[in-house]
Short mmCIF file of N, CA, C and O in Angstrom, two decimals:
data_model
loop_
_atom_site.label_atom_id
_atom_site.label_comp_id
_atom_site.label_asym_id
_atom_site.label_seq_id
_atom_site.Cartn_x
_atom_site.Cartn_y
_atom_site.Cartn_z
N MET X 1 0.85 -23.43 0.96
CA MET X 1 1.71 -22.40 0.41
C MET X 1 0.90 -21.12 0.19
O MET X 1 -0.24 -21.16 -0.23
N THR X 2 1.50 -19.99 0.49
CA THR X 2 0.81 -18.72 0.33
C THR X 2 1.37 -17.98 -0.88
O THR X 2 2.51 -18.17 -1.27
N THR X 3 0.53 -17.12 -1.45
CA THR X 3 0.96 -16.35 -2.61
C THR X 3 0.69 -14.87 -2.38
O THR X 3 -0.15 -14.50 -1.57
N ALA X 4 1.41 -14.05 -3.12
CA ALA X 4 1.20 -12.60 -3.07
C ALA X 4 0.55 -12.16 -4.37
O ALA X 4 0.75 -12.77 -5.42
N ASN X 5 -0.23 -11.11 -4.29
CA ASN X 5 -0.91 -10.53 -5.45
C ASN X 5 -0.48 -9.08 -5.59
O ASN X 5 -0.06 -8.45 -4.62
N THR X 6 -0.65 -8.54 -6.78
CA THR X 6 -0.35 -7.14 -7.03
C THR X 6 -1.55 -6.50 -7.71
O THR X 6 -2.16 -7.10 -8.60
N THR X 7 -1.90 -5.29 -7.27
CA THR X 7 -3.02 -4.57 -7.87
C THR X 7 -2.77 -3.06 -7.85
O THR X 7 -2.00 -2.58 -7.03
N THR X 8 -3.45 -2.38 -8.76
CA THR X 8 -3.49 -0.92 -8.73
C THR X 8 -4.93 -0.43 -8.55
O THR X 8 -5.18 0.77 -8.56
N ASP X 9 -5.85 -1.35 -8.37
CA ASP X 9 -7.27 -1.06 -8.24
C ASP X 9 -7.56 -0.43 -6.87
O ASP X 9 -7.40 -1.09 -5.84
N HIS X 10 -7.98 0.82 -6.87
CA HIS X 10 -8.20 1.55 -5.62
C HIS X 10 -9.22 0.86 -4.72
O HIS X 10 -9.00 0.76 -3.51
N SER X 11 -10.32 0.40 -5.29
CA SER X 11 -11.35 -0.21 -4.44
C SER X 11 -10.87 -1.54 -3.85
O SER X 11 -11.20 -1.86 -2.70
N ALA X 12 -10.09 -2.30 -4.59
CA ALA X 12 -9.55 -3.56 -4.06
C ALA X 12 -8.57 -3.29 -2.92
O ALA X 12 -8.57 -4.00 -1.91
N ILE X 13 -7.74 -2.27 -3.08
CA ILE X 13 -6.78 -1.91 -2.04
C ILE X 13 -7.52 -1.46 -0.78
O ILE X 13 -7.24 -1.94 0.33
N ARG X 14 -8.47 -0.57 -0.96
CA ARG X 14 -9.22 -0.05 0.20
C ARG X 14 -9.96 -1.18 0.91
O ARG X 14 -9.96 -1.25 2.15
N LYS X 15 -10.57 -2.07 0.17
CA LYS X 15 -11.30 -3.19 0.76
C LYS X 15 -10.35 -4.09 1.57
O LYS X 15 -10.67 -4.50 2.69
N TRP X 16 -9.17 -4.40 1.02
CA TRP X 16 -8.19 -5.24 1.70
C TRP X 16 -7.74 -4.57 3.01
O TRP X 16 -7.69 -5.21 4.05
N VAL X 17 -7.41 -3.27 2.94
CA VAL X 17 -6.93 -2.53 4.11
C VAL X 17 -8.01 -2.47 5.19
O VAL X 17 -7.75 -2.76 6.36
N GLU X 18 -9.21 -2.08 4.82
CA GLU X 18 -10.28 -1.92 5.79
C GLU X 18 -10.71 -3.24 6.41
O GLU X 18 -11.10 -3.29 7.58
N ALA X 19 -10.62 -4.34 5.67
CA ALA X 19 -10.95 -5.66 6.21
C ALA X 19 -9.99 -6.05 7.34
O ALA X 19 -10.33 -6.86 8.20
N ARG X 20 -8.81 -5.42 7.35
CA ARG X 20 -7.79 -5.70 8.38
C ARG X 20 -7.70 -4.55 9.39
O ARG X 20 -6.75 -4.46 10.13
N LYS X 21 -8.70 -3.68 9.36
CA LYS X 21 -8.78 -2.53 10.26
C LYS X 21 -7.58 -1.59 10.13
O LYS X 21 -7.15 -0.97 11.10
N GLY X 22 -7.09 -1.46 8.91
CA GLY X 22 -5.98 -0.55 8.63
C GLY X 22 -6.48 0.80 8.15
O GLY X 22 -7.65 0.95 7.79
N GLN X 23 -5.56 1.77 8.16
CA GLN X 23 -5.88 3.11 7.68
C GLN X 23 -4.74 3.63 6.82
O GLN X 23 -3.57 3.31 7.07
N PRO X 24 -5.08 4.44 5.80
CA PRO X 24 -4.03 5.00 4.95
C PRO X 24 -3.17 5.98 5.74
O PRO X 24 -3.69 6.80 6.50
N SER X 25 -1.85 5.88 5.55
CA SER X 25 -0.91 6.73 6.28
C SER X 25 0.29 7.02 5.42
O SER X 25 0.48 6.41 4.37
N ARG X 26 1.10 7.95 5.92
CA ARG X 26 2.38 8.22 5.28
C ARG X 26 3.41 8.50 6.37
O ARG X 26 3.05 8.84 7.50
N VAL X 27 4.66 8.38 6.01
CA VAL X 27 5.73 8.64 6.95
C VAL X 27 5.82 10.15 7.17
O VAL X 27 5.86 10.92 6.21
N LYS X 28 5.83 10.56 8.44
CA LYS X 28 5.95 11.99 8.78
C LYS X 28 7.28 12.53 8.30
O LYS X 28 8.31 11.86 8.40
N GLY X 29 7.25 13.74 7.78
CA GLY X 29 8.48 14.42 7.40
C GLY X 29 9.10 13.94 6.10
O GLY X 29 10.17 14.41 5.72
N ALA X 30 8.44 13.03 5.40
CA ALA X 30 8.97 12.55 4.12
C ALA X 30 8.86 13.68 3.10
O ALA X 30 8.05 14.59 3.24
N LYS X 31 9.67 13.61 2.08
CA LYS X 31 9.67 14.63 1.04
C LYS X 31 8.30 14.72 0.37
O LYS X 31 7.40 13.94 0.66
N GLU X 32 8.18 15.62 -0.57
CA GLU X 32 6.92 15.89 -1.26
C GLU X 32 6.18 14.60 -1.61
O GLU X 32 6.76 13.67 -2.14
N GLY X 33 4.92 14.56 -1.31
CA GLY X 33 4.10 13.39 -1.57
C GLY X 33 4.09 12.45 -0.39
O GLY X 33 3.08 12.14 0.16
N GLY X 34 5.25 12.02 0.02
CA GLY X 34 5.35 11.14 1.18
C GLY X 34 5.57 9.70 0.81
O GLY X 34 5.44 9.29 -0.33
N ILE X 35 5.91 8.96 1.81
CA ILE X 35 6.12 7.52 1.68
C ILE X 35 4.89 6.86 2.29
O ILE X 35 4.60 7.03 3.47
N LEU X 36 4.16 6.11 1.48
CA LEU X 36 2.90 5.51 1.93
C LEU X 36 3.13 4.30 2.83
O LEU X 36 4.06 3.52 2.63
N ARG X 37 2.23 4.16 3.78
CA ARG X 37 2.20 3.02 4.67
C ARG X 37 0.74 2.74 5.02
O ARG X 37 -0.12 3.60 4.88
N ILE X 38 0.49 1.54 5.52
CA ILE X 38 -0.80 1.19 6.08
C ILE X 38 -0.61 1.12 7.59
O ILE X 38 0.27 0.42 8.07
N ASP X 39 -1.45 1.85 8.33
CA ASP X 39 -1.38 1.87 9.78
C ASP X 39 -2.42 0.89 10.31
O ASP X 39 -3.61 1.06 10.09
N PHE X 40 -1.95 -0.14 11.01
CA PHE X 40 -2.85 -1.14 11.57
C PHE X 40 -3.16 -0.88 13.04
O PHE X 40 -3.63 -1.76 13.74
N GLY X 41 -2.85 0.32 13.52
CA GLY X 41 -3.23 0.69 14.86
C GLY X 41 -2.17 0.51 15.93
O GLY X 41 -2.35 0.98 17.04
N GLU X 42 -1.08 -0.17 15.61
CA GLU X 42 0.00 -0.25 16.58
C GLU X 42 0.64 1.13 16.65
O GLU X 42 0.82 1.78 15.63
N PRO X 43 1.00 1.59 17.84
CA PRO X 43 1.57 2.93 17.94
C PRO X 43 2.86 3.09 17.13
O PRO X 43 3.82 2.38 17.35
N GLU X 44 2.82 3.97 16.18
CA GLU X 44 4.00 4.31 15.38
C GLU X 44 4.05 5.81 15.26
O GLU X 44 3.29 6.41 14.51
N GLU X 45 4.93 6.43 16.00
CA GLU X 45 5.03 7.88 16.00
C GLU X 45 5.50 8.44 14.67
O GLU X 45 5.34 9.62 14.39
N THR X 46 6.07 7.61 13.83
CA THR X 46 6.60 8.08 12.55
C THR X 46 5.52 8.18 11.47
O THR X 46 5.80 8.66 10.38
N LEU X 47 4.30 7.73 11.76
CA LEU X 47 3.24 7.75 10.76
C LEU X 47 2.20 8.82 11.07
O LEU X 47 1.90 9.11 12.22
N GLU X 48 1.64 9.38 9.98
CA GLU X 48 0.49 10.28 10.12
C GLU X 48 -0.62 9.76 9.20
O GLU X 48 -0.37 9.37 8.07
N LYS X 49 -1.84 9.75 9.74
CA LYS X 49 -2.98 9.27 8.96
C LYS X 49 -3.34 10.31 7.92
O LYS X 49 -3.25 11.52 8.16
N ILE X 50 -3.75 9.84 6.74
CA ILE X 50 -4.18 10.71 5.65
C ILE X 50 -5.49 10.17 5.09
O ILE X 50 -5.87 9.02 5.34
N SER X 51 -6.16 10.98 4.29
CA SER X 51 -7.42 10.56 3.67
C SER X 51 -7.14 9.57 2.54
O SER X 51 -6.04 9.51 1.99
N TRP X 52 -8.17 8.83 2.19
CA TRP X 52 -8.03 7.92 1.05
C TRP X 52 -7.74 8.70 -0.23
O TRP X 52 -6.96 8.26 -1.06
N ASP X 53 -8.36 9.87 -0.39
CA ASP X 53 -8.12 10.68 -1.59
C ASP X 53 -6.65 11.07 -1.69
O ASP X 53 -6.04 10.96 -2.76
N GLU X 54 -6.08 11.53 -0.59
CA GLU X 54 -4.67 11.91 -0.59
C GLU X 54 -3.77 10.69 -0.81
O GLU X 54 -2.80 10.73 -1.56
N PHE X 55 -4.13 9.59 -0.17
CA PHE X 55 -3.38 8.34 -0.31
C PHE X 55 -3.30 7.91 -1.77
O PHE X 55 -2.22 7.65 -2.30
N PHE X 56 -4.46 7.88 -2.45
CA PHE X 56 -4.47 7.42 -3.83
C PHE X 56 -3.87 8.44 -4.80
O PHE X 56 -3.34 8.06 -5.85
N ALA X 57 -3.91 9.72 -4.46
CA ALA X 57 -3.23 10.73 -5.29
C ALA X 57 -1.72 10.48 -5.27
O ALA X 57 -1.07 10.49 -6.32
N ILE X 58 -1.17 10.22 -4.09
CA ILE X 58 0.27 9.91 -3.97
C ILE X 58 0.57 8.59 -4.66
O ILE X 58 1.56 8.46 -5.39
N PHE X 59 -0.29 7.61 -4.47
CA PHE X 59 -0.14 6.27 -5.06
C PHE X 59 -0.04 6.35 -6.58
O PHE X 59 0.87 5.80 -7.19
N ASP X 60 -0.96 7.09 -7.20
CA ASP X 60 -0.98 7.21 -8.66
C ASP X 60 0.14 8.11 -9.18
O ASP X 60 0.76 7.81 -10.20
N GLU X 61 0.39 9.21 -8.48
CA GLU X 61 1.43 10.14 -8.90
C GLU X 61 2.81 9.47 -8.95
O GLU X 61 3.63 9.76 -9.81
N ASN X 62 3.04 8.55 -8.02
CA ASN X 62 4.31 7.85 -7.96
C ASN X 62 4.31 6.52 -8.71
O ASN X 62 5.26 5.75 -8.61
N GLU X 63 3.22 6.27 -9.43
CA GLU X 63 3.07 5.06 -10.25
C GLU X 63 3.40 3.79 -9.45
O GLU X 63 4.21 2.97 -9.85
N LEU X 64 2.68 3.67 -8.32
CA LEU X 64 2.89 2.53 -7.45
C LEU X 64 1.87 1.43 -7.71
O LEU X 64 0.81 1.67 -8.28
N ALA X 65 2.21 0.25 -7.27
CA ALA X 65 1.30 -0.90 -7.24
C ALA X 65 1.32 -1.44 -5.81
O ALA X 65 2.28 -1.22 -5.07
N PHE X 66 0.26 -2.12 -5.43
CA PHE X 66 0.12 -2.65 -4.08
C PHE X 66 0.35 -4.16 -4.13
O PHE X 66 -0.40 -4.89 -4.76
N LEU X 67 1.40 -4.60 -3.48
CA LEU X 67 1.73 -6.03 -3.36
C LEU X 67 1.18 -6.48 -2.01
O LEU X 67 1.48 -5.85 -0.98
N TYR X 68 0.39 -7.53 -2.01
CA TYR X 68 -0.25 -7.95 -0.76
C TYR X 68 -0.48 -9.45 -0.74
O TYR X 68 -0.44 -10.12 -1.76
N GLN X 69 -0.74 -9.94 0.46
CA GLN X 69 -1.02 -11.36 0.67
C GLN X 69 -2.36 -11.44 1.39
O GLN X 69 -2.59 -10.73 2.36
N ASP X 70 -3.25 -12.30 0.91
CA ASP X 70 -4.56 -12.44 1.54
C ASP X 70 -4.51 -13.28 2.80
O ASP X 70 -5.07 -12.93 3.81
N LYS X 71 -3.85 -14.42 2.71
CA LYS X 71 -3.84 -15.36 3.83
C LYS X 71 -2.46 -15.97 4.02
O LYS X 71 -1.67 -16.06 3.09
N THR X 72 -2.21 -16.38 5.25
CA THR X 72 -1.03 -17.19 5.55
C THR X 72 -1.56 -18.57 5.90
O THR X 72 -2.77 -18.79 5.98
N GLU X 73 -0.68 -19.47 6.16
CA GLU X 73 -1.12 -20.81 6.57
C GLU X 73 -1.87 -20.75 7.90
O GLU X 73 -2.67 -21.62 8.19
N ASP X 74 -1.60 -19.71 8.70
CA ASP X 74 -2.23 -19.57 10.01
C ASP X 74 -3.47 -18.68 10.01
O ASP X 74 -4.11 -18.53 11.04
N GLY X 75 -3.79 -18.03 8.89
CA GLY X 75 -4.97 -17.17 8.85
C GLY X 75 -4.79 -15.97 7.95
O GLY X 75 -4.04 -16.00 6.98
N THR X 76 -5.47 -14.87 8.30
CA THR X 76 -5.45 -13.65 7.51
C THR X 76 -4.10 -12.96 7.60
O THR X 76 -3.53 -12.82 8.67
N SER X 77 -3.60 -12.52 6.46
CA SER X 77 -2.29 -11.85 6.41
C SER X 77 -2.46 -10.34 6.33
O SER X 77 -3.42 -9.84 5.74
N ARG X 78 -1.50 -9.62 6.91
CA ARG X 78 -1.45 -8.17 6.76
C ARG X 78 -0.21 -7.77 5.97
O ARG X 78 0.11 -6.58 5.87
N PHE X 79 0.46 -8.74 5.35
CA PHE X 79 1.66 -8.42 4.57
C PHE X 79 1.27 -7.54 3.39
O PHE X 79 0.35 -7.84 2.64
N ASN X 80 2.00 -6.41 3.24
CA ASN X 80 1.80 -5.54 2.10
C ASN X 80 3.06 -4.74 1.85
O ASN X 80 3.88 -4.55 2.75
N LYS X 81 3.17 -4.27 0.62
CA LYS X 81 4.33 -3.49 0.22
C LYS X 81 3.93 -2.66 -1.00
O LYS X 81 3.14 -3.11 -1.83
N PHE X 82 4.51 -1.47 -1.12
CA PHE X 82 4.28 -0.65 -2.29
C PHE X 82 5.46 -0.82 -3.22
O PHE X 82 6.61 -0.69 -2.80
N VAL X 83 5.18 -1.13 -4.47
CA VAL X 83 6.22 -1.37 -5.47
C VAL X 83 5.94 -0.53 -6.71
O VAL X 83 4.83 -0.06 -6.92
N SER X 84 6.95 -0.37 -7.53
CA SER X 84 6.81 0.40 -8.76
C SER X 84 5.97 -0.37 -9.79
O SER X 84 6.10 -1.58 -9.91
N ARG X 85 5.13 0.36 -10.51
CA ARG X 85 4.39 -0.25 -11.61
C ARG X 85 5.28 -0.50 -12.81
O ARG X 85 4.98 -1.32 -13.67
N LYS X 86 6.38 0.25 -12.88
CA LYS X 86 7.27 0.16 -14.03
C LYS X 86 8.15 -1.08 -13.93
O LYS X 86 8.61 -1.43 -12.86
N ARG X 87 8.37 -1.68 -15.04
CA ARG X 87 9.32 -2.79 -15.10
C ARG X 87 10.71 -2.20 -15.27
O ARG X 87 10.86 -1.11 -15.83
N PRO X 88 11.73 -2.91 -14.84
CA PRO X 88 13.10 -2.38 -14.94
C PRO X 88 13.52 -1.98 -16.35
O PRO X 88 14.32 -1.08 -16.52
N ASP X 89 12.95 -2.62 -17.37
CA ASP X 89 13.37 -2.31 -18.73
C ASP X 89 12.51 -1.24 -19.41
O ASP X 89 12.71 -0.92 -20.55
N ASP X 90 11.53 -0.67 -18.68
CA ASP X 90 10.70 0.38 -19.28
C ASP X 90 11.54 1.56 -19.73
O ASP X 90 12.39 2.04 -19.00
N GLY X 91 11.30 2.01 -20.93
CA GLY X 91 11.96 3.20 -21.43
C GLY X 91 13.36 2.96 -21.97
O GLY X 91 14.06 3.89 -22.34
N ILE X 92 13.76 1.71 -22.03
CA ILE X 92 15.09 1.40 -22.54
C ILE X 92 14.95 0.75 -23.90
O ILE X 92 14.27 -0.27 -24.05
N ASP X 93 15.56 1.35 -24.90
CA ASP X 93 15.54 0.76 -26.23
C ASP X 93 16.54 -0.40 -26.29
O ASP X 93 17.60 -0.33 -25.71
N GLY X 94 16.18 -1.42 -27.00
CA GLY X 94 17.15 -2.49 -27.08
C GLY X 94 16.71 -3.50 -27.97
O GLY X 94 16.73 -4.37 -28.54
#
């Protein structure tokens, strides 16, 4: 069985991405800041590569967390997703 992990640690994210030969990217033409993606080298005309500094500025500004999987039953996983750091009930009195 495989599990997913979540982190906001910049060095852990960069290490995971680079170990899989990925690069920080964002969707071209997205609104201010952009929509983050990891580019693993397959041709995707919708992505533009950005620096790690720009990537993490957008990551922190949008209060994101990195959801990722280290391994699958068949080997190394490239599964990843950007999710909100906020819980659904944040800011709600009750």
